[in-house]
């Protein structure tokens, strides 16, 4: 697949794909005889993994470390597992914080809804 096709398939810009390849988040991508990138399905799976992890907030540095470990093979299985488990715990904590924020926003919105229905529309913080 061309970079344009992968960009559309994975809903990620071609510039981002090139950047991810440059920094090592995407393994070496095969090239055609003309020098164009020729992505395989396995490349798309890796791209979708990176996209998912980045959208969840994992840093490029953490992902680079993960892929560096991955390239070293089976002897890094536990280290990779532990790295992912650590990131999962960070995400769980962040999720709890987001849920608390949503509760506060829900409360504030209800206060505004009540104020909009009443004659006294001035609110105290």
Coordinates of C-alpha atoms in Angstrom, one line a residue:
X1 CA 0.0 0.0 0.0
X2 CA 1.2 3.5 -0.7
X3 CA 1.5 6.1 2.1
X4 CA -1.6 7.8 0.8
X5 CA -3.6 4.6 1.0
X6 CA -2.4 3.8 4.5
X7 CA -3.1 7.4 5.5
X8 CA -6.7 7.0 4.5
X9 CA -7.0 3.5 5.9
X10 CA -5.6 4.4 9.3
X11 CA -7.0 8.0 9.4
X12 CA -3.5 9.5 10.0
X13 CA -1.7 12.1 8.0
X14 CA 1.2 11.1 5.7
X15 CA 3.4 13.6 7.5
X16 CA 2.7 11.8 10.8
X17 CA 3.5 8.4 9.2
X18 CA 6.8 9.7 8.0
X19 CA 7.6 11.2 11.4
X20 CA 6.7 8.0 13.2
X21 CA 8.9 6.1 10.8
X22 CA 11.8 8.6 11.4
X23 CA 11.6 8.3 15.2
X24 CA 11.3 4.5 15.2
X25 CA 7.6 4.0 16.0
X26 CA 7.1 2.3 12.7
X27 CA 9.4 -0.5 11.7
X28 CA 11.4 -0.2 8.5
X29 CA 8.9 0.1 5.7
X30 CA 9.7 -1.7 2.5
X31 CA 10.2 0.5 -0.6
X32 CA 9.4 -0.1 -4.2
X33 CA 12.1 -0.1 -6.9
X34 CA 11.2 3.5 -7.4
X35 CA 11.8 4.4 -3.8
X36 CA 8.1 4.8 -2.7
X37 CA 7.0 3.3 0.6
X38 CA 5.2 0.0 0.3
X39 CA 3.3 -0.7 3.5
X40 CA 2.2 -4.2 4.3
X41 CA -0.8 -5.2 6.5
X42 CA 1.6 -5.8 9.4
X43 CA 2.7 -2.2 9.1
X44 CA -0.9 -1.1 9.4
X45 CA -1.4 -3.1 12.6
X46 CA 1.7 -1.4 14.1
X47 CA 0.4 2.0 13.0
X48 CA -3.0 1.4 14.5
X49 CA -1.3 0.3 17.8
X50 CA 0.8 3.5 17.9
X51 CA -2.2 5.6 17.0
X52 CA -4.3 4.0 19.8
X53 CA -1.5 4.4 22.4
X54 CA -0.8 8.0 21.4
X55 CA -4.5 8.9 21.6
X56 CA -4.5 7.5 25.1
X57 CA -1.6 9.7 26.0
X58 CA 1.4 7.5 25.9
X59 CA 4.5 9.5 25.0
X60 CA 6.6 8.9 22.0
X61 CA 9.5 8.1 24.3
X62 CA 7.6 5.3 26.0
X63 CA 6.5 3.9 22.7
X64 CA 10.1 4.1 21.3
X65 CA 11.3 2.2 24.4
X66 CA 8.6 -0.4 23.8
X67 CA 9.5 -0.9 20.2
X68 CA 13.3 -1.0 21.0
X69 CA 12.5 -3.7 23.5
X70 CA 10.3 -5.5 21.0
X71 CA 13.2 -5.6 18.4
X72 CA 15.3 -7.4 21.0
X73 CA 13.0 -10.4 21.0
X74 CA 11.7 -12.8 23.6
X75 CA 14.2 -11.9 26.3
X76 CA 12.4 -8.6 26.8
X77 CA 8.9 -10.0 27.2
X78 CA 8.6 -9.3 31.0
X79 CA 10.1 -5.8 30.5
X80 CA 7.6 -5.0 27.8
X81 CA 4.7 -6.4 29.8
X82 CA 5.8 -4.3 32.8
X83 CA 6.1 -1.2 30.7
X84 CA 2.6 -1.6 29.4
X85 CA 1.2 -2.4 32.8
X86 CA 2.8 0.8 34.2
X87 CA 1.2 2.8 31.4
X88 CA -2.1 1.2 32.1
X89 CA -2.0 2.2 35.7
X90 CA -1.2 5.8 34.7
X91 CA -4.2 5.7 32.4
X92 CA -6.5 4.3 35.1
X93 CA -5.5 7.1 37.4
X94 CA -6.1 9.7 34.7
X95 CA -9.4 8.1 33.9
X96 CA -10.5 8.5 37.6
X97 CA -9.4 12.2 37.4
X98 CA -11.4 12.7 34.3
X99 CA -14.5 11.1 35.8
X100 CA -14.2 13.4 38.8
X101 CA -13.9 16.4 36.5
X102 CA -17.0 15.3 34.6
X103 CA -18.9 15.0 37.9
X104 CA -17.9 18.6 38.8
X105 CA -18.9 19.8 35.4
X106 CA -22.3 18.1 35.6
X107 CA -22.8 19.8 39.0
X108 CA -21.9 23.2 37.6
X109 CA -24.1 22.8 34.6
X110 CA -27.0 21.8 36.8
X111 CA -26.4 25.0 38.9
X112 CA -26.5 27.0 35.7
X113 CA -29.7 25.2 34.5
X114 CA -31.4 26.1 37.8
X115 CA -30.2 29.7 37.6
X116 CA -31.5 30.1 34.1
X117 CA -34.9 28.9 35.2
X118 CA -35.1 31.2 38.2
X119 CA -35.5 34.9 38.4
X120 CA -32.2 35.4 40.2
X121 CA -29.6 34.6 37.5
X122 CA -26.6 35.8 39.4
X123 CA -24.5 33.0 40.7
X124 CA -21.8 32.7 43.3
X125 CA -18.8 30.6 42.4

